[in-house]
Coordinates of C-alpha atoms and ligand atoms in Angstrom, one line a residue:
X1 CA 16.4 24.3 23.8
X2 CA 17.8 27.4 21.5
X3 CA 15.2 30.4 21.4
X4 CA 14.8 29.4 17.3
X5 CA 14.2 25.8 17.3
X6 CA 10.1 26.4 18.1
X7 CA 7.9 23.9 19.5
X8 CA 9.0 20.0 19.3
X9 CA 7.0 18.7 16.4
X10 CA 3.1 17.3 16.9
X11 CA 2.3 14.3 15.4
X12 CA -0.7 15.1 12.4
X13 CA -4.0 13.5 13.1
X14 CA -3.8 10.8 10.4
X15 CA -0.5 9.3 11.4
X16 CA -1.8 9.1 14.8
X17 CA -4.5 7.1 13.6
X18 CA -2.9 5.1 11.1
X19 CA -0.2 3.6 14.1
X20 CA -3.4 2.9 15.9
X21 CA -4.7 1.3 13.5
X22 CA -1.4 -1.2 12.4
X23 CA -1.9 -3.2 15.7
X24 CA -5.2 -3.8 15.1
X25 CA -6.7 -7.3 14.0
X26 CA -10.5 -8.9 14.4
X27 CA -9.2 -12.3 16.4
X28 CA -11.8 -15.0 15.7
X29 CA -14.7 -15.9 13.5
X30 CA -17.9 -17.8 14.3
X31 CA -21.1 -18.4 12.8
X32 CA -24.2 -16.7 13.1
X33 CA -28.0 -16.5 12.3
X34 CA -28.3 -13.6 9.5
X35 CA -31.0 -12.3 11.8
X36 CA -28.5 -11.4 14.2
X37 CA -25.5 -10.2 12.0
X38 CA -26.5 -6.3 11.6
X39 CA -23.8 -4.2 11.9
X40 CA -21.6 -7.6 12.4
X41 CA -18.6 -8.1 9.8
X42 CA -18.4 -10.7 7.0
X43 CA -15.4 -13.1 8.0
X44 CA -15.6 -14.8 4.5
X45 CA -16.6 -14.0 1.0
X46 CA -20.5 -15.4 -0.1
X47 CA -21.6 -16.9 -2.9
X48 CA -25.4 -17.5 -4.0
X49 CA -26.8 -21.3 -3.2
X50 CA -29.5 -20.1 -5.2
X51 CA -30.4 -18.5 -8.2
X52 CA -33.4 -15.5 -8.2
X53 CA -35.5 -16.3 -9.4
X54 CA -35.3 -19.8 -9.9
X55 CA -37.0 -20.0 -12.5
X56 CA -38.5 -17.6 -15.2
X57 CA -41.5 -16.1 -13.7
X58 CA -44.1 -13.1 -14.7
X59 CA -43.9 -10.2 -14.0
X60 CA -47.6 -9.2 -14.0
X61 CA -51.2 -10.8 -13.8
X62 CA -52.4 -12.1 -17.2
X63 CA -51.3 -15.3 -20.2
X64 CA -48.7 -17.0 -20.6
X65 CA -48.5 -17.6 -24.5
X66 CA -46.5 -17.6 -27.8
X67 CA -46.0 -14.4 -28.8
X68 CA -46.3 -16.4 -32.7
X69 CA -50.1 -16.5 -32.2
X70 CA -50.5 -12.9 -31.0
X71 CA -49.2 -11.0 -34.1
X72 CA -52.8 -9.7 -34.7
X73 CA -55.1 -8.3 -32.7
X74 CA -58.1 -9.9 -32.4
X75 CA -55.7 -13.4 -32.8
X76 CA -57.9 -16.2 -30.1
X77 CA -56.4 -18.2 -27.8
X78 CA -57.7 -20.8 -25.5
X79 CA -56.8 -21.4 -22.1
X80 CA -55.6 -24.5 -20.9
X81 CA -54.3 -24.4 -17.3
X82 CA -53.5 -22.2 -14.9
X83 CA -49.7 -20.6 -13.4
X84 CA -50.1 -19.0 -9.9
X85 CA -47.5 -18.4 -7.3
X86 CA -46.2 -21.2 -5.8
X87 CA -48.8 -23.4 -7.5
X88 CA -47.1 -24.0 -11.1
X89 CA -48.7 -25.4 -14.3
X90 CA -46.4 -28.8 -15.8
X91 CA -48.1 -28.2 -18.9
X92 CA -46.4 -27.1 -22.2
X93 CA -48.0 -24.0 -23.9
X94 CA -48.6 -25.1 -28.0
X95 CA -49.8 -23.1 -31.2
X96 CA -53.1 -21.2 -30.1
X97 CA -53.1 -21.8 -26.2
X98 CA -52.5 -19.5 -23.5
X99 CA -52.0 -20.4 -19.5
X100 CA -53.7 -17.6 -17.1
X101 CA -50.3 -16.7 -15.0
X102 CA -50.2 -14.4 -12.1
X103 CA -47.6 -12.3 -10.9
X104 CA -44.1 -14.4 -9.5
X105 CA -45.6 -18.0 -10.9
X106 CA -43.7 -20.1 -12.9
X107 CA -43.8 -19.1 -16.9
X108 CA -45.0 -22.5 -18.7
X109 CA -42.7 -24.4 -20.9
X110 CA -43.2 -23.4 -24.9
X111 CA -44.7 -19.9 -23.6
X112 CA -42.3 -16.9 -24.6
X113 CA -44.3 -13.9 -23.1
X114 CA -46.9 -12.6 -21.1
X115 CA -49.9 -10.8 -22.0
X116 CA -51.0 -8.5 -19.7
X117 CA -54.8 -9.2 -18.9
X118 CA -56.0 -5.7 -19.6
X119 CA -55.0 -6.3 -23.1
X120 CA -57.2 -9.3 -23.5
X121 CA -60.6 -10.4 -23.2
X122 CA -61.8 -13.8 -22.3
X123 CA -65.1 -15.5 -22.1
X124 CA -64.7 -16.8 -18.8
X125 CA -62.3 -17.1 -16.0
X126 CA -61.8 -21.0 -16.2
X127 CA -60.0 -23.4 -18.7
X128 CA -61.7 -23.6 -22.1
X129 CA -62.5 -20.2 -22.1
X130 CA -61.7 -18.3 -25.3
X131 CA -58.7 -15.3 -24.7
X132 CA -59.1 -12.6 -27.5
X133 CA -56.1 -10.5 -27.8
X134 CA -56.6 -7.0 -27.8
X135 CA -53.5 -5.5 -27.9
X136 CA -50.2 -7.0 -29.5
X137 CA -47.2 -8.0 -27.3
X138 CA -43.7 -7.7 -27.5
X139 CA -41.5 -10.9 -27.6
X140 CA -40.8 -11.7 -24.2
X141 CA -42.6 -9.3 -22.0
X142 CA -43.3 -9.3 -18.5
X143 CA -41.0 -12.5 -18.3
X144 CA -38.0 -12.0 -15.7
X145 CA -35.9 -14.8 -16.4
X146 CA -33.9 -17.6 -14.4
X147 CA -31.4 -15.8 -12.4
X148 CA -32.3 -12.1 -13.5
X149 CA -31.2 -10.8 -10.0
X150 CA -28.9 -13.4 -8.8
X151 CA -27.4 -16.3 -10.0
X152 CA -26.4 -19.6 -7.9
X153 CA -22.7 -19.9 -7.7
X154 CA -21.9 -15.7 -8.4
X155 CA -20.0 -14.1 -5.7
X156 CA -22.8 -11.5 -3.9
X157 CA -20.9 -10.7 -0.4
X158 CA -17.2 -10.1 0.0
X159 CA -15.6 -10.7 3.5
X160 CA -15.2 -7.3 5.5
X161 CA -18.7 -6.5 4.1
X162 CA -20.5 -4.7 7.4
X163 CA -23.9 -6.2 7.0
X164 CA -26.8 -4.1 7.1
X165 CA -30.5 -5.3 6.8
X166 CA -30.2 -4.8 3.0
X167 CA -27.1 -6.9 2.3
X168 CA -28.8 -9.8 5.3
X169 CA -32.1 -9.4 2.9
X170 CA -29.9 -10.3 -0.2
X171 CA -27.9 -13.3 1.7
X172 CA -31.5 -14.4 2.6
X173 CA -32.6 -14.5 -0.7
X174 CA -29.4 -16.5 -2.1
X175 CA -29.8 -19.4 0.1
X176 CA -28.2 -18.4 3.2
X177 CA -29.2 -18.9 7.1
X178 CA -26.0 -18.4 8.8
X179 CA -22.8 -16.5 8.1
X180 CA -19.3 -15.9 9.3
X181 CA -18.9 -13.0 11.2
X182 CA -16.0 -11.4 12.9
X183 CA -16.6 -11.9 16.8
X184 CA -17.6 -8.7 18.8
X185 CA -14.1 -7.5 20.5
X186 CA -14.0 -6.6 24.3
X187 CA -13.6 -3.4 24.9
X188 CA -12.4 -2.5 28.0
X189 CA -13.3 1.2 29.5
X190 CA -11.2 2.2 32.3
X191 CA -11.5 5.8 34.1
X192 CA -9.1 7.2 36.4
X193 CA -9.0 10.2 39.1
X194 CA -9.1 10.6 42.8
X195 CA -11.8 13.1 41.9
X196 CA -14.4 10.6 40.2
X197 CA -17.5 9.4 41.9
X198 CA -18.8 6.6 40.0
X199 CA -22.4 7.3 38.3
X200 CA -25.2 7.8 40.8
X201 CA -23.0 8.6 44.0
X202 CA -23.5 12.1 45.4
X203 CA -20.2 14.1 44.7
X204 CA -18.0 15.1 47.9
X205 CA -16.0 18.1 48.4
X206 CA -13.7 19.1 44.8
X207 CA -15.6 15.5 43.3
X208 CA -17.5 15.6 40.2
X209 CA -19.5 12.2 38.7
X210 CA -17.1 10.0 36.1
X211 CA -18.8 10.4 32.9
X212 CA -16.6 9.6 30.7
X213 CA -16.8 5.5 31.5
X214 CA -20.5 5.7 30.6
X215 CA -19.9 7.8 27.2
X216 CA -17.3 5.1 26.3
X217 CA -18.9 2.4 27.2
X218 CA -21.8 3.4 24.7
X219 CA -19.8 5.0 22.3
X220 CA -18.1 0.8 22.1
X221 CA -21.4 -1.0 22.5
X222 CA -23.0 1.5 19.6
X223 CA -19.6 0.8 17.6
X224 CA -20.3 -2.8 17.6
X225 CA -17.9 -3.7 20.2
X226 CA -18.9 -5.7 23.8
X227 CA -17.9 -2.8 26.2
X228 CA -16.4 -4.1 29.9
X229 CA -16.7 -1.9 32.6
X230 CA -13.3 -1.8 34.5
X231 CA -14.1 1.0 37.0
X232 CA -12.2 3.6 38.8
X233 CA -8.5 3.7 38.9
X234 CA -7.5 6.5 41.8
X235 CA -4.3 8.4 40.8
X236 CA -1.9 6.2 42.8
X237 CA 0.7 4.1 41.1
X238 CA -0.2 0.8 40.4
X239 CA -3.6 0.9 40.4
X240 CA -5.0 1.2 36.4
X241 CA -2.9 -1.9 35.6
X242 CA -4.5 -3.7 38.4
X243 CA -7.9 -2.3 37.4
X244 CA -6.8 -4.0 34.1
X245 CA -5.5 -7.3 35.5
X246 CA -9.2 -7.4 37.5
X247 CA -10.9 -7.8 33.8
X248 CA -13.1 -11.4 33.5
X249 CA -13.0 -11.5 30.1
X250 CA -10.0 -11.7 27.8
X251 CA -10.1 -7.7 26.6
X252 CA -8.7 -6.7 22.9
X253 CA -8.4 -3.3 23.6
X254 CA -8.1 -1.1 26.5
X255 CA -9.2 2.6 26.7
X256 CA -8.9 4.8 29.7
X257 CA -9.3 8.4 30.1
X258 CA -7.6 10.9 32.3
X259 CA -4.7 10.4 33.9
X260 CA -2.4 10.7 30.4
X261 CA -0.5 13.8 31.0
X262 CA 3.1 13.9 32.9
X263 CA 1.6 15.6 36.1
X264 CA 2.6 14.0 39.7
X265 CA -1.2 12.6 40.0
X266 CA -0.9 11.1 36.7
X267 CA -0.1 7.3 36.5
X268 CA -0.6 5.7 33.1
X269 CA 2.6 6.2 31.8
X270 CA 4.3 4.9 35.0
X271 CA 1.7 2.1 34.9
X272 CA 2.3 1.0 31.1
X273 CA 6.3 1.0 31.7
X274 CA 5.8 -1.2 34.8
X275 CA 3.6 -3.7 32.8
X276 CA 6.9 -4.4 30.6
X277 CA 5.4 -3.3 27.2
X278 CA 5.8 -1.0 24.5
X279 CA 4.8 2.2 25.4
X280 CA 3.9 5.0 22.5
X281 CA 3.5 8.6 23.9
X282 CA 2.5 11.1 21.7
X283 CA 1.5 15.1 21.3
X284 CA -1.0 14.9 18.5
X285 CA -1.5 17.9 16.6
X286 CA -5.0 17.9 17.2
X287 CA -7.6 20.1 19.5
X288 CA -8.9 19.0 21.5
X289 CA -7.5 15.9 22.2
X290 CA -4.1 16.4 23.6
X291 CA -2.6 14.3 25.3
X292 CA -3.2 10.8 23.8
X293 CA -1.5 7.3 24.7
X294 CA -1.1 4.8 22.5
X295 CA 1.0 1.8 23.9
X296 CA 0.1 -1.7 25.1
X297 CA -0.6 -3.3 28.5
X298 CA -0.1 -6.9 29.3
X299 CA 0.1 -7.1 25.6
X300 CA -3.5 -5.8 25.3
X301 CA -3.4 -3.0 22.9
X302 CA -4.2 0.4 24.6
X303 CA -5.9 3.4 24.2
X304 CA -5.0 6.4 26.3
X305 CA -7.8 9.1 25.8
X306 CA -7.7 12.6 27.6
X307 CA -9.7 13.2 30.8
X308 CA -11.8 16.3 29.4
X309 CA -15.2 15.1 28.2
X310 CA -15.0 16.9 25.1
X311 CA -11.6 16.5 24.4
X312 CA -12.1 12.2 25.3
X313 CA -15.4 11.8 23.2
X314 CA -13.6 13.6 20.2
X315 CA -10.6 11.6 20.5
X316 CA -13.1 8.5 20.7
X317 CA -14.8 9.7 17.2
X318 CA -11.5 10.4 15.7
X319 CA -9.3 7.0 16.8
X320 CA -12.3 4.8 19.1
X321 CA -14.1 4.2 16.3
X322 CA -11.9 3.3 13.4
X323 CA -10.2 1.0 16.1
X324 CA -13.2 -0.3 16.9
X325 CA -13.9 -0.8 13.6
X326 CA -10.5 -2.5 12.6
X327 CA -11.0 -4.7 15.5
X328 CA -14.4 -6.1 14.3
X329 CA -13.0 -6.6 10.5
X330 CA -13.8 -3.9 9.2
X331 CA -13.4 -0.2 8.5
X332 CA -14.6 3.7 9.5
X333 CA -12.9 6.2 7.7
X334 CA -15.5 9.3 8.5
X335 CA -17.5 10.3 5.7
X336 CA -17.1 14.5 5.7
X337 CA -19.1 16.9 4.5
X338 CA -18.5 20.3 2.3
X339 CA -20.4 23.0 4.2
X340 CA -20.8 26.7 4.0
X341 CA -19.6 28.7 7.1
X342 CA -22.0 30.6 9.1
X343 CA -19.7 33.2 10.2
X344 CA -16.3 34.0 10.1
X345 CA -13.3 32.4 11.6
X346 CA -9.7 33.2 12.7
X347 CA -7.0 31.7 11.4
X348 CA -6.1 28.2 13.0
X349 CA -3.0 27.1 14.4
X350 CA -0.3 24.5 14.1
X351 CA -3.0 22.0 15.6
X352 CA -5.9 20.0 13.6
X353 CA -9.4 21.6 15.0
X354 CA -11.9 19.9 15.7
X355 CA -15.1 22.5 16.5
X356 CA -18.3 21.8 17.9
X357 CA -21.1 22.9 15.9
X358 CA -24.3 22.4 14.0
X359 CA -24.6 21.3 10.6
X360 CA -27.8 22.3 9.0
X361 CA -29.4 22.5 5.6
X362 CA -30.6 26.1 3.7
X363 CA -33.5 26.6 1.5
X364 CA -31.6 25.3 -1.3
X365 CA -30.7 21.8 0.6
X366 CA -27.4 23.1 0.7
X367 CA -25.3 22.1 4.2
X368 CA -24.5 25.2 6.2
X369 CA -22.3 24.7 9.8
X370 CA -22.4 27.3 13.0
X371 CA -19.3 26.2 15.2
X372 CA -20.5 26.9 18.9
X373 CA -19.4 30.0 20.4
X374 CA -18.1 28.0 23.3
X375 CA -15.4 25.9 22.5
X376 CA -14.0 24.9 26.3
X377 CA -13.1 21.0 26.0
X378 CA -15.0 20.5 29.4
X379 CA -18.3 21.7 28.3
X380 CA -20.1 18.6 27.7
X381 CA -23.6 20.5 27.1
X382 CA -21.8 22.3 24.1
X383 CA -20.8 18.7 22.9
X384 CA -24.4 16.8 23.2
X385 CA -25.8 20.0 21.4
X386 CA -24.1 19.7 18.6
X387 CA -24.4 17.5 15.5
X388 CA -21.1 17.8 13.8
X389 CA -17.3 19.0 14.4
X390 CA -16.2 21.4 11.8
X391 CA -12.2 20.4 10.9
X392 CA -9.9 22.8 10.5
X393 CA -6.5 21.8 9.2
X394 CA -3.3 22.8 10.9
X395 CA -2.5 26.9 9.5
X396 CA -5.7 26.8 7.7
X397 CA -6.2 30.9 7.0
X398 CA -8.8 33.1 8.2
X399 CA -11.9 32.3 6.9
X400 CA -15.2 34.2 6.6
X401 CA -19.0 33.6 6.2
X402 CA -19.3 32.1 3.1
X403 CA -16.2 29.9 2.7
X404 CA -16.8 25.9 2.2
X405 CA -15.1 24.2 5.2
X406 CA -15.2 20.5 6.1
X407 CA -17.7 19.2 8.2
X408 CA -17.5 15.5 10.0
X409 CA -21.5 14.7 10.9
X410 CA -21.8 12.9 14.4
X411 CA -23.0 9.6 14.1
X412 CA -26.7 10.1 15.9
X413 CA -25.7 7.3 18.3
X414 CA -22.7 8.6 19.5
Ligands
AMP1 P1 -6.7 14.5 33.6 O1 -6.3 14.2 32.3 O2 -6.8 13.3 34.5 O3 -5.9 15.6 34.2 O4 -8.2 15.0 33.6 C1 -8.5 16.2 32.9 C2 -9.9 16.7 33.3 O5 -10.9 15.8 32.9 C3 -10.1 17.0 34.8 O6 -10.8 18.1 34.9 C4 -10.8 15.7 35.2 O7 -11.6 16.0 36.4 C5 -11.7 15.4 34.0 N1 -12.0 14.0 34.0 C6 -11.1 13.0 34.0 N2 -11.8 11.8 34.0 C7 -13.1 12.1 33.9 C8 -14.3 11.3 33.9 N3 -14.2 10.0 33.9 N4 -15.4 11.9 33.8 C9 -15.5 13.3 33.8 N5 -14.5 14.1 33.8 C10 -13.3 13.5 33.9
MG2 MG1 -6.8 12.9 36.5

């Protein structure tokens, strides 16, 4: 290559993801209890069965009467019957009566409003008793009506709604006992290195313990997914797609770590060409995170994530989850946060950065984010310290204590 022609090009951050994200489909519906669908994806659009409430009810403890008899103070009323909760009165209110109503019963037929009961005073607390009014009512007070919140029929849930105990509250409410969710998809977490000793083995000579497997596999199962262990792969050609082929359950997406690079010891590449199938290979202009995979294995959509810790678990926050997301019906686009910098920064390459650090809140409630001094992409006590990755864009300038930068929060669970 000619002195002048520079670097070949990295592909930006956002493209990366966005190819991810075109292969990715939820595959099948099924019904569930709506006391099992939190974080679950609507497959279908709800409508109310019922309206809420029902019927018009009071709002607070007191009468239901006319509001024609109670333009005076002083005006008498006498009670005739009795509203409460679940108990309602069949009656019909007419000129001079009043119904004692309690708060969520039934308003009578012919009453138009409610008078509170510190505004009257009655001679007794049974029927017959005389209700003086003390204090003149509005038309219509303290009556919600049929269908104030919700109305049978109205459209309250639309499908690739992630349901959350609020929106499972609200489908409750409307009628609902079981929805159509998205199923869970299969995530398959695949390792690979003759230097990894599977979690709770004593490291050998030049080994160190696999973490990754264990991060991803929570990372999924926190995303929403069903996470599938698929072990070890040693760097020997051959042996990650048969670590694939070995799954017991049908898998709709495969991630590995390690292994991704061009290096003699590393086979993914030479494994996803022997499987047959489309093969992407990209340099992502991102740190960390290079070098990332993105192809397909056995048709199984895949997910090539760097062997680093650091440079994996970021990746996973930056592609994992939206994928994961996508693949459950639904969608994570990373909700950022303006912060002031703590200190100042040098100007950043041609690469997207992604630096770990703390996002905090001054005196004023104002976000304020450190980036760690330590920035190696194997430092995986640097990563579970922190609480948010400060992005840099590619060239951004030199930036000094003071300056708003963009701040992505890491989800608490992951
Ligand atoms: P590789 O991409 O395979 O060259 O791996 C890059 C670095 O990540 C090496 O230092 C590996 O030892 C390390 N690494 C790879 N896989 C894992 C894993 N599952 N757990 C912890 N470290 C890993
Ligand atoms: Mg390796």
């Amino acid at each position: 290559m000619p002195m002048n022609e520079g670097p070949p090009p990295l592909l930006p951050v956002a493209e990366a993801l966005a190819r991810i994200l075109q292969g990715l489909a939820p595959s099948q519906a099924e019904s569930c209890a709506l006391q099992d669908v939190v974080g679950r994806v609507l497959a279908t659009d709800i409508a109310a069965r019922l309206s809420l409430p029902p019927a018009a009810v009071s709002a607070m403890d007191g009468y239901a009467v006319r509001a024609a008899d109670c333009t005076a103070t002083a005006a008498l009323l006498t009670r005739v019957g009795e509203s409460a909760a679940g108990k309602p009165w069949d009656g019909i209110v007419t000129a001079g009566e009043a119904v004692r109503i309690f708060t969520g019963a039934v308003v009578p037929d012919g009453a138009d409003t409610i008078l509170l009961q510190e505004d009257v005073s009655a001679t007794a607390e049974t029927d017959g008793a005389t209700i003086t009014v003390n204090e003149v009512p509005r038309e219509g007070q303290f009556i919600r009506p049929a269908g104030l919140d919700v109305t049978a029929g109205d459209a309250i849930l639309a499908a690739g709604t992630m349901m959350s105990a609020r929106l499972i509250a609200l489908a409750i409410s409307a009628g609902h006992t079981e929805v159509s969710v998205w199923r869970r998809p299969h995530v398959g977490i695949l390792s690979t290195g003759d230097e990894l000793v599977a979690p709770g083995g004593t490291p050998g000579p030049g080994q160190i313990i696999s973490s990754n497997a264990t991060y991803l596999l929570s990372f999924a199962a926190a995303c929403g997914a069903v996470p599938v262990d698929l072990g070890i792969a040693r760097d020997r050609p051959g042996e990650m797609l048969a670590c694939v082929r070995a799954a017991t359950v049908p898998l709709d997406l495969v991630v590995t770590s390690g292994g991704a690079s061009v290096g003699t010891h590393d086979h993914i590449v030479d494994d996803l060409s022997a499987s047959g199938t489309e093969l992407g290979f990209w340099k992502i202009a991102m740190r960390p995170g290079k070098p990332l995979i993105h192809g397909r294995i056995d048709d199984i959509p895949l997910l090539g994530l760097p062997g680093n810790p650091v440079s994996s678990a970021v990746c996973a926050n930056v592609f994992l989850r939206p994928a994961v997301a996508r693949l459950s019906g639904g969608n994570h686009a990373p909700q950022m946060v303006s912060a002031k910098l703590s200190l100042d920064l040098k100007a950043n390459d041609r690469r997207q950065d992604y630096l770990r650090a703390t996002l905090a809140y001054d005196e004023e409630g104002l976000p304020v984010v450190t980036p760690a001094r330590k920035q190696d992409s194997s430092m995986i006590s640097v990563y579970a310290g922190a609480n948010a990755l400060l992005v840099r864009p590619p060239y951004d300038a030199p930036r000094q204590a003071g300056d708003m930068v963009m701040a992505m929060p890491l989800d608490p669970l992951l």
